[in-house]
Amino acid sequence: MQESYPVIAKVPTHIFTWGKWIEESLGDQKEIVLCITGNPGLPGFYTQFLSTVYECLNKELPVWVIGQAGHDEADDSPYKKPVPPLQGNENMYNLQGQLQHKIEFIRKYVPEDVKIHLIGHSIGAYMALELLKIPDISDRVQHCYFLFPTLERMAGSKNGFIATRLVNPVWFALRWFYRMFALLPLFVRTWIIYLYYLVDGIPKYYLGTGLKYMNPDVIDKIWFLAMDEMKKVNELDVETLAKNKQRIKLYYGTVDGWVPVKYYHELKQRIPDIEAELCTRKYEHAFVLRSAAQMGYSVEQVSAFIQLAVSVRNEKLCRGTQKIGNHLLKIRSSQLTVVGEGFNVSSLWTNYVNIV
């Protein structure tokens, strides 16, 4: 695993990679996996999940994760760089600015001949869907996997109601609290966060990321983006989903305060043949905190599907139709033994046949 803070869209941005680093030549590798985080957009919260995904891919494909602009500031050199403040730079940190941030990253670091498997979590799924409307980006996207996707009516969800009607009116008081918290000595802040993690069942593995999260300037940007999401994420983009349904898979939760189960059922009514499934293990919306490894194994079939797509394309180019058939039979036999909670094997097999 490698990490750094390259400047993207004028903002130092925390990037983690497994496999090739973003500035390394990919050589003959023509596929990557790119994850767009939710909000809060600190990629440190995604390391355990994506490490598991990388393992499920047999470490054959590079896996990259990009956070949200301004949500993760480096503590020390050599990574420490000035981050533009929120005031006066609102267009860099709102929803459209965050989308432009991802566009610039892809255009700068992903070669045009490399295909992308996009994983979008929460608002990251919304951004990934928007990327499919941009021709030069869409042409590079092989598949999209939307996890607990906030694609519509965010303000109308339970958590959206709490955020907009209950929390936002008293946000000025909360701002005073977390700014006072930041003045405490580091060891005191660390112990408070550690105790909170202990009570809430969050692994201490994320303690360092939690400390970064409590940076007042970071919280300001997180909340600013959240309120912009409430205003702008309203109607479901049925047209784009239907147009790209063959390369999109969606994974909904049953205990998700941001995405009610009815959103899943309504989606299936409007686009019956889209690949969308409900989690039955009651993973939370913020699954990266308490169920990262479990979720990583749950989407093992997604990883397997990526491998299938790559393998089939390589077989077509290099070995001819007969060897593809033999490979397909071997994969089919092995995939039927997979036990997971992610996308079901029958749908995986159907899409594999469609690729062939």
CSV table of C-alpha atoms in Angstrom, one decimal:
chain,number,residue,atom,x,y,z
A,1,MET,CA,0.0,0.0,0.0
A,2,GLN,CA,1.3,3.4,-1.0
A,3,GLU,CA,0.0,6.9,-0.1
A,4,SER,CA,0.7,10.5,-0.8
A,5,TYR,CA,-1.0,13.9,-1.3
A,6,PRO,CA,-0.8,14.9,-4.9
A,7,VAL,CA,-2.3,18.3,-5.8
A,8,ILE,CA,-5.6,17.7,-7.7
A,9,ALA,CA,-7.8,20.6,-8.8
A,10,LYS,CA,-5.6,22.9,-6.6
A,11,VAL,CA,-6.2,20.8,-3.5
A,12,PRO,CA,-3.7,18.4,-1.9
A,13,THR,CA,-5.6,15.1,-2.0
A,14,HIS,CA,-4.9,11.9,0.0
A,15,ILE,CA,-4.5,8.9,-2.3
A,16,PHE,CA,-4.0,5.3,-1.4
A,17,THR,CA,-3.0,2.6,-3.9
A,18,TRP,CA,-2.5,-1.1,-3.9
A,19,GLY,CA,-0.3,-2.3,-6.7
A,20,LYS,CA,1.0,0.4,-9.0
A,21,TRP,CA,1.2,3.9,-7.7
A,22,ILE,CA,-0.7,6.6,-9.7
A,23,GLU,CA,2.6,8.1,-11.2
A,24,GLU,CA,4.1,4.7,-12.1
A,25,SER,CA,3.8,3.3,-15.6
A,26,LEU,CA,1.0,0.6,-15.8
A,27,GLY,CA,3.0,-1.1,-18.5
A,28,ASP,CA,0.9,-3.9,-20.0
A,29,GLN,CA,-1.8,-3.5,-17.3
A,30,LYS,CA,-4.9,-2.1,-19.0
A,31,GLU,CA,-7.3,-2.3,-16.0
A,32,ILE,CA,-7.5,-0.6,-12.7
A,33,VAL,CA,-10.0,-0.4,-9.9
A,34,LEU,CA,-10.8,3.1,-8.7
A,35,CYS,CA,-12.9,3.8,-5.5
A,36,ILE,CA,-14.6,7.2,-4.9
A,37,THR,CA,-15.3,7.6,-1.2
A,38,GLY,CA,-18.4,8.9,0.4
A,39,ASN,CA,-18.7,11.9,2.7
A,40,PRO,CA,-16.7,12.3,4.9
A,41,GLY,CA,-14.2,11.6,2.2
A,42,LEU,CA,-11.2,10.4,4.2
A,43,PRO,CA,-9.7,7.5,2.3
A,44,GLY,CA,-8.0,6.2,5.5
A,45,PHE,CA,-11.4,4.8,6.4
A,46,TYR,CA,-11.4,2.6,3.3
A,47,THR,CA,-8.0,0.9,3.6
A,48,GLN,CA,-9.2,-2.3,5.3
A,49,PHE,CA,-12.1,-2.7,2.8
A,50,LEU,CA,-9.9,-2.1,-0.3
A,51,SER,CA,-7.1,-4.2,1.0
A,52,THR,CA,-9.6,-7.0,1.1
A,53,VAL,CA,-10.8,-6.2,-2.4
A,54,TYR,CA,-7.2,-6.2,-3.6
A,55,GLU,CA,-6.6,-9.6,-2.1
A,56,CYS,CA,-9.8,-10.9,-3.7
A,57,LEU,CA,-8.4,-9.8,-7.0
A,58,ASN,CA,-5.3,-11.9,-6.3
A,59,LYS,CA,-3.3,-8.7,-6.4
A,60,GLU,CA,-3.5,-8.7,-10.1
A,61,LEU,CA,-5.2,-5.3,-10.7
A,62,PRO,CA,-4.1,-2.0,-9.2
A,63,VAL,CA,-6.6,-0.6,-6.7
A,64,TRP,CA,-6.8,3.1,-6.1
A,65,VAL,CA,-8.9,5.2,-3.8
A,66,ILE,CA,-9.5,9.0,-4.0
A,67,GLY,CA,-11.0,11.0,-1.2
A,68,GLN,CA,-13.0,14.2,-1.3
A,69,ALA,CA,-11.1,17.4,-1.8
A,70,GLY,CA,-10.3,19.1,1.5
A,71,HIS,CA,-11.5,16.3,3.7
A,72,ASP,CA,-8.0,15.0,4.6
A,73,GLU,CA,-5.1,17.3,5.4
A,74,ALA,CA,-1.6,15.9,6.0
A,75,ASP,CA,-0.2,16.3,9.5
A,76,ASP,CA,3.5,16.4,8.8
A,77,SER,CA,6.0,16.8,6.0
A,78,PRO,CA,6.8,15.7,3.4
A,79,TYR,CA,3.1,15.5,2.7
A,80,LYS,CA,2.1,18.7,4.3
A,81,LYS,CA,0.9,21.3,1.8
A,82,PRO,CA,-1.3,24.4,2.1
A,83,VAL,CA,-5.0,23.6,1.6
A,84,PRO,CA,-7.2,26.3,0.1
A,85,PRO,CA,-9.7,27.5,2.8
A,86,LEU,CA,-13.4,27.0,2.4
A,87,GLN,CA,-14.2,30.7,2.4
A,88,GLY,CA,-13.8,32.1,-1.0
A,89,ASN,CA,-13.3,28.6,-2.6
A,90,GLU,CA,-16.9,27.2,-2.2
A,91,ASN,CA,-17.0,26.1,-5.8
A,92,MET,CA,-14.0,23.8,-5.1
A,93,TYR,CA,-15.7,22.0,-2.3
A,94,ASN,CA,-19.3,21.8,-3.3
A,95,LEU,CA,-20.8,18.8,-5.1
A,96,GLN,CA,-19.9,20.1,-8.5
A,97,GLY,CA,-16.4,21.0,-7.4
A,98,GLN,CA,-15.9,17.5,-6.0
A,99,LEU,CA,-17.0,16.0,-9.3
A,100,GLN,CA,-14.6,18.2,-11.2
A,101,HIS,CA,-11.9,17.1,-8.8
A,102,LYS,CA,-12.5,13.4,-9.8
A,103,ILE,CA,-12.6,14.3,-13.5
A,104,GLU,CA,-9.2,16.0,-13.2
A,105,PHE,CA,-7.7,13.1,-11.4
A,106,ILE,CA,-8.8,10.6,-14.0
A,107,ARG,CA,-7.7,12.7,-16.9
A,108,LYS,CA,-4.3,13.3,-15.3
A,109,TYR,CA,-3.4,9.9,-13.9
A,110,VAL,CA,-5.4,7.2,-15.8
A,111,PRO,CA,-4.0,6.6,-19.3
A,112,GLU,CA,-6.6,6.8,-22.1
A,113,ASP,CA,-6.2,3.1,-23.0
A,114,VAL,CA,-6.8,1.9,-19.5
A,115,LYS,CA,-10.2,0.7,-18.4
A,116,ILE,CA,-11.6,1.6,-15.1
A,117,HIS,CA,-13.7,-0.4,-12.7
A,118,LEU,CA,-15.4,2.2,-10.5
A,119,ILE,CA,-16.5,1.6,-7.0
A,120,GLY,CA,-18.6,4.4,-5.6
A,121,HIS,CA,-19.7,4.5,-2.0
A,122,SER,CA,-22.6,6.7,-0.9
A,123,ILE,CA,-22.2,10.1,-2.6
A,124,GLY,CA,-19.2,8.6,-4.4
A,125,ALA,CA,-21.8,6.5,-6.3
A,126,TYR,CA,-23.6,9.7,-7.4
A,127,MET,CA,-20.3,11.1,-8.6
A,128,ALA,CA,-19.5,7.9,-10.5
A,129,LEU,CA,-22.9,8.0,-12.2
A,130,GLU,CA,-22.2,11.6,-13.2
A,131,LEU,CA,-18.9,10.5,-14.7
A,132,LEU,CA,-20.8,8.3,-17.1
A,133,LYS,CA,-22.2,11.5,-18.7
A,134,ILE,CA,-18.7,12.7,-19.7
A,135,PRO,CA,-17.7,11.0,-23.0
A,136,ASP,CA,-14.0,10.8,-22.6
A,137,ILE,CA,-14.4,9.4,-19.0
A,138,SER,CA,-17.4,7.2,-19.8
A,139,ASP,CA,-15.4,5.5,-22.6
A,140,ARG,CA,-12.8,4.4,-20.1
A,141,VAL,CA,-15.3,2.9,-17.5
A,142,GLN,CA,-15.7,-0.8,-17.8
A,143,HIS,CA,-18.0,-1.4,-14.8
A,144,CYS,CA,-19.5,0.5,-11.9
A,145,TYR,CA,-20.3,-0.9,-8.5
A,146,PHE,CA,-22.4,1.4,-6.3
A,147,LEU,CA,-22.4,0.6,-2.6
A,148,PHE,CA,-25.1,2.1,-0.4
A,149,PRO,CA,-25.6,4.7,-3.2
A,150,THR,CA,-27.1,8.1,-2.4
A,151,LEU,CA,-28.5,8.7,-5.8
A,152,GLU,CA,-31.8,10.5,-4.9
A,153,ARG,CA,-33.8,12.3,-2.3
A,154,MET,CA,-31.1,12.6,0.3
A,155,ALA,CA,-33.0,15.3,2.3
A,156,GLY,CA,-36.0,13.1,2.3
A,157,SER,CA,-34.3,10.2,4.1
A,158,LYS,CA,-34.3,9.7,7.9
A,159,ASN,CA,-30.7,10.9,8.2
A,160,GLY,CA,-31.4,13.7,5.7
A,161,PHE,CA,-34.2,15.0,7.9
A,162,ILE,CA,-32.0,14.9,11.0
A,163,ALA,CA,-29.2,16.7,9.2
A,164,THR,CA,-31.3,19.5,7.7
A,165,ARG,CA,-34.1,20.0,10.2
A,166,LEU,CA,-32.4,19.2,13.6
A,167,VAL,CA,-28.6,19.6,13.2
A,168,ASN,CA,-28.2,22.4,10.7
A,169,PRO,CA,-30.2,25.0,12.8
A,170,VAL,CA,-27.7,24.5,15.7
A,171,TRP,CA,-24.6,24.0,13.6
A,172,PHE,CA,-23.1,27.2,15.0
A,173,ALA,CA,-23.0,25.7,18.5
A,174,LEU,CA,-21.5,22.5,17.2
A,175,ARG,CA,-18.8,24.5,15.4
A,176,TRP,CA,-17.9,26.1,18.7
A,177,PHE,CA,-17.6,22.6,20.3
A,178,TYR,CA,-15.3,21.0,17.8
A,179,ARG,CA,-13.1,24.1,17.6
A,180,MET,CA,-12.7,24.0,21.4
A,181,PHE,CA,-12.0,20.2,21.1
A,182,ALA,CA,-9.2,21.0,18.6
A,183,LEU,CA,-7.5,23.1,21.3
A,184,LEU,CA,-7.1,20.2,23.7
A,185,PRO,CA,-3.7,18.5,23.9
A,186,LEU,CA,-3.1,15.8,21.3
A,187,PHE,CA,-3.0,13.0,23.9
A,188,VAL,CA,-6.4,14.1,25.4
A,189,ARG,CA,-8.0,14.2,22.0
A,190,THR,CA,-6.6,10.8,21.2
A,191,TRP,CA,-8.0,9.3,24.3
A,192,ILE,CA,-11.4,10.8,23.8
A,193,ILE,CA,-11.6,9.4,20.3
A,194,TYR,CA,-10.2,6.1,21.5
A,195,LEU,CA,-12.9,5.8,24.1
A,196,TYR,CA,-15.6,6.8,21.6
A,197,TYR,CA,-14.3,4.1,19.2
A,198,LEU,CA,-14.3,1.6,22.1
A,199,VAL,CA,-17.9,2.3,23.0
A,200,ASP,CA,-19.1,2.4,19.4
A,201,GLY,CA,-17.3,-0.7,18.3
A,202,ILE,CA,-15.0,1.1,15.8
A,203,PRO,CA,-11.5,-0.5,15.4
A,204,LYS,CA,-8.7,1.5,16.9
A,205,TYR,CA,-7.0,0.9,13.5
A,206,TYR,CA,-8.8,4.1,12.4
A,207,LEU,CA,-7.7,6.2,15.3
A,208,GLY,CA,-5.3,8.3,13.1
A,209,THR,CA,-7.9,8.9,10.5
A,210,GLY,CA,-10.4,9.9,13.3
A,211,LEU,CA,-7.9,12.5,14.5
A,212,LYS,CA,-7.7,14.0,11.0
A,213,TYR,CA,-11.5,14.0,10.8
A,214,MET,CA,-11.7,16.2,13.9
A,215,ASN,CA,-9.7,19.0,12.2
A,216,PRO,CA,-12.1,22.0,12.3
A,217,ASP,CA,-11.3,23.1,8.8
A,218,VAL,CA,-12.0,19.6,7.6
A,219,ILE,CA,-15.3,19.3,9.4
A,220,ASP,CA,-16.4,22.7,7.9
A,221,LYS,CA,-15.8,21.3,4.4
A,222,ILE,CA,-17.5,18.0,5.2
A,223,TRP,CA,-20.6,19.8,6.4
A,224,PHE,CA,-20.6,22.2,3.6
A,225,LEU,CA,-20.6,19.4,1.1
A,226,ALA,CA,-23.3,17.5,3.0
A,227,MET,CA,-25.6,20.5,2.9
A,228,ASP,CA,-25.0,20.9,-0.8
A,229,GLU,CA,-25.8,17.3,-1.3
A,230,MET,CA,-29.2,17.8,0.4
A,231,LYS,CA,-30.0,20.6,-2.0
A,232,LYS,CA,-28.8,18.9,-5.2
A,233,VAL,CA,-29.3,15.2,-4.9
A,234,ASN,CA,-33.1,14.9,-5.5
A,235,GLU,CA,-34.5,13.1,-8.5
A,236,LEU,CA,-33.1,9.7,-9.5
A,237,ASP,CA,-31.3,9.9,-12.9
A,238,VAL,CA,-33.3,7.0,-14.4
A,239,GLU,CA,-32.1,7.9,-18.0
A,240,THR,CA,-28.4,7.5,-17.2
A,241,LEU,CA,-28.9,4.4,-15.1
A,242,ALA,CA,-31.0,2.7,-17.8
A,243,LYS,CA,-28.6,3.7,-20.6
A,244,ASN,CA,-25.7,2.1,-18.6
A,245,LYS,CA,-27.5,-0.7,-16.8
A,246,GLN,CA,-25.3,-3.4,-18.4
A,247,ARG,CA,-22.2,-2.0,-16.6
A,248,ILE,CA,-23.8,-0.9,-13.3
A,249,LYS,CA,-24.4,-2.9,-10.2
A,250,LEU,CA,-26.0,-1.5,-7.1
A,251,TYR,CA,-25.9,-2.8,-3.5
A,252,TYR,CA,-28.4,-1.4,-1.0
A,253,GLY,CA,-28.6,-1.8,2.7
A,254,THR,CA,-31.6,-2.7,4.8
A,255,VAL,CA,-30.7,-0.5,7.8
A,256,ASP,CA,-29.5,2.5,5.8
A,257,GLY,CA,-30.6,5.9,7.2
A,258,TRP,CA,-29.5,7.6,4.0
A,259,VAL,CA,-31.0,5.2,1.5
A,260,PRO,CA,-34.4,3.7,2.6
A,261,VAL,CA,-35.2,0.2,1.3
A,262,LYS,CA,-38.1,1.8,-0.6
A,263,TYR,CA,-35.6,3.5,-2.9
A,264,TYR,CA,-34.3,0.0,-3.9
A,265,HIS,CA,-37.8,-1.3,-4.6
A,266,GLU,CA,-38.8,1.8,-6.6
A,267,LEU,CA,-35.6,1.5,-8.7
A,268,LYS,CA,-36.4,-2.1,-9.5
A,269,GLN,CA,-39.9,-1.1,-10.5
A,270,ARG,CA,-38.6,1.7,-12.8
A,271,ILE,CA,-35.7,-0.4,-14.3
A,272,PRO,CA,-36.7,-4.0,-13.6
A,273,ASP,CA,-33.6,-5.6,-15.3
A,274,ILE,CA,-31.0,-3.5,-13.6
A,275,GLU,CA,-28.5,-5.3,-11.3
A,276,ALA,CA,-29.5,-4.1,-7.9
A,277,GLU,CA,-29.5,-6.2,-4.7
A,278,LEU,CA,-30.3,-5.8,-1.0
A,279,CYS,CA,-27.8,-6.7,1.7
A,280,THR,CA,-29.2,-9.2,4.2
A,281,ARG,CA,-26.5,-8.9,6.8
A,282,LYS,CA,-27.6,-5.5,8.1
A,283,TYR,CA,-24.4,-3.7,7.2
A,284,GLU,CA,-24.6,0.0,8.0
A,285,HIS,CA,-24.3,2.8,5.5
A,286,ALA,CA,-20.8,3.6,6.9
A,287,PHE,CA,-19.8,-0.1,6.5
A,288,VAL,CA,-16.1,0.8,6.3
A,289,LEU,CA,-16.1,1.5,10.1
A,290,ARG,CA,-17.3,-1.8,11.5
A,291,SER,CA,-17.8,-4.2,8.6
A,292,ALA,CA,-14.9,-3.3,6.2
A,293,ALA,CA,-13.4,-6.8,5.9
A,294,GLN,CA,-16.7,-8.5,5.9
A,295,MET,CA,-18.0,-6.2,3.1
A,296,GLY,CA,-14.7,-6.7,1.2
A,297,TYR,CA,-15.4,-10.5,1.2
A,298,SER,CA,-19.1,-9.8,0.5
A,299,VAL,CA,-18.2,-8.1,-2.7
A,300,GLU,CA,-15.8,-10.9,-3.6
A,301,GLN,CA,-18.1,-11.8,-6.5
A,302,VAL,CA,-17.6,-8.3,-7.8
A,303,SER,CA,-13.9,-8.9,-7.7
A,304,ALA,CA,-14.4,-12.2,-9.4
A,305,PHE,CA,-16.5,-10.5,-12.1
A,306,ILE,CA,-13.8,-8.0,-12.7
A,307,GLN,CA,-11.4,-10.9,-13.1
A,308,LEU,CA,-13.8,-12.6,-15.5
A,309,ALA,CA,-14.1,-9.5,-17.7
A,310,VAL,CA,-10.3,-9.1,-17.9
A,311,SER,CA,-9.7,-12.8,-18.5
A,312,VAL,CA,-12.3,-13.1,-21.3
A,313,ARG,CA,-10.9,-10.0,-23.1
A,314,ASN,CA,-7.4,-11.3,-22.8
A,315,GLU,CA,-8.5,-14.8,-24.0
A,316,LYS,CA,-10.2,-13.3,-27.0
A,317,LEU,CA,-7.2,-11.3,-28.0
A,318,CYS,CA,-4.6,-14.0,-27.4
A,319,ARG,CA,-6.0,-17.5,-27.6
A,320,GLY,CA,-9.1,-17.7,-29.7
A,321,THR,CA,-12.6,-18.8,-29.3
A,322,GLN,CA,-12.1,-22.4,-28.2
A,323,LYS,CA,-9.8,-21.6,-25.3
A,324,ILE,CA,-12.3,-18.9,-24.1
A,325,GLY,CA,-14.9,-21.6,-23.9
A,326,ASN,CA,-12.7,-23.9,-21.9
A,327,HIS,CA,-11.8,-21.0,-19.5
A,328,LEU,CA,-15.4,-20.0,-19.2
A,329,LEU,CA,-16.4,-23.6,-18.1
A,330,LYS,CA,-13.6,-23.6,-15.5
A,331,ILE,CA,-14.7,-20.2,-14.1
A,332,ARG,CA,-18.3,-21.2,-14.1
A,333,SER,CA,-17.5,-24.3,-12.0
A,334,SER,CA,-15.4,-22.4,-9.5
A,335,GLN,CA,-17.8,-19.4,-9.2
A,336,LEU,CA,-20.8,-21.7,-8.3
A,337,THR,CA,-18.9,-22.5,-5.0
A,338,VAL,CA,-18.5,-18.9,-3.9
A,339,VAL,CA,-20.3,-18.1,-0.7
A,340,GLY,CA,-20.8,-14.3,-0.3
A,341,GLU,CA,-23.3,-11.7,0.4
A,342,GLY,CA,-22.6,-9.5,-2.6
A,343,PHE,CA,-24.0,-9.8,-6.1
A,344,ASN,CA,-25.5,-13.2,-6.6
A,345,VAL,CA,-23.8,-15.8,-8.7
A,346,SER,CA,-26.7,-16.2,-11.2
A,347,SER,CA,-26.5,-12.5,-12.1
A,348,LEU,CA,-22.7,-12.7,-12.2
A,349,TRP,CA,-23.0,-15.6,-14.6
A,350,THR,CA,-25.6,-13.8,-16.8
A,351,ASN,CA,-23.3,-10.8,-17.2
A,352,TYR,CA,-20.3,-13.0,-17.9
A,353,VAL,CA,-22.2,-14.6,-20.8
A,354,ASN,CA,-23.2,-11.1,-22.0
A,355,ILE,CA,-19.5,-10.1,-22.1
A,356,VAL,CA,-18.6,-13.3,-24.1
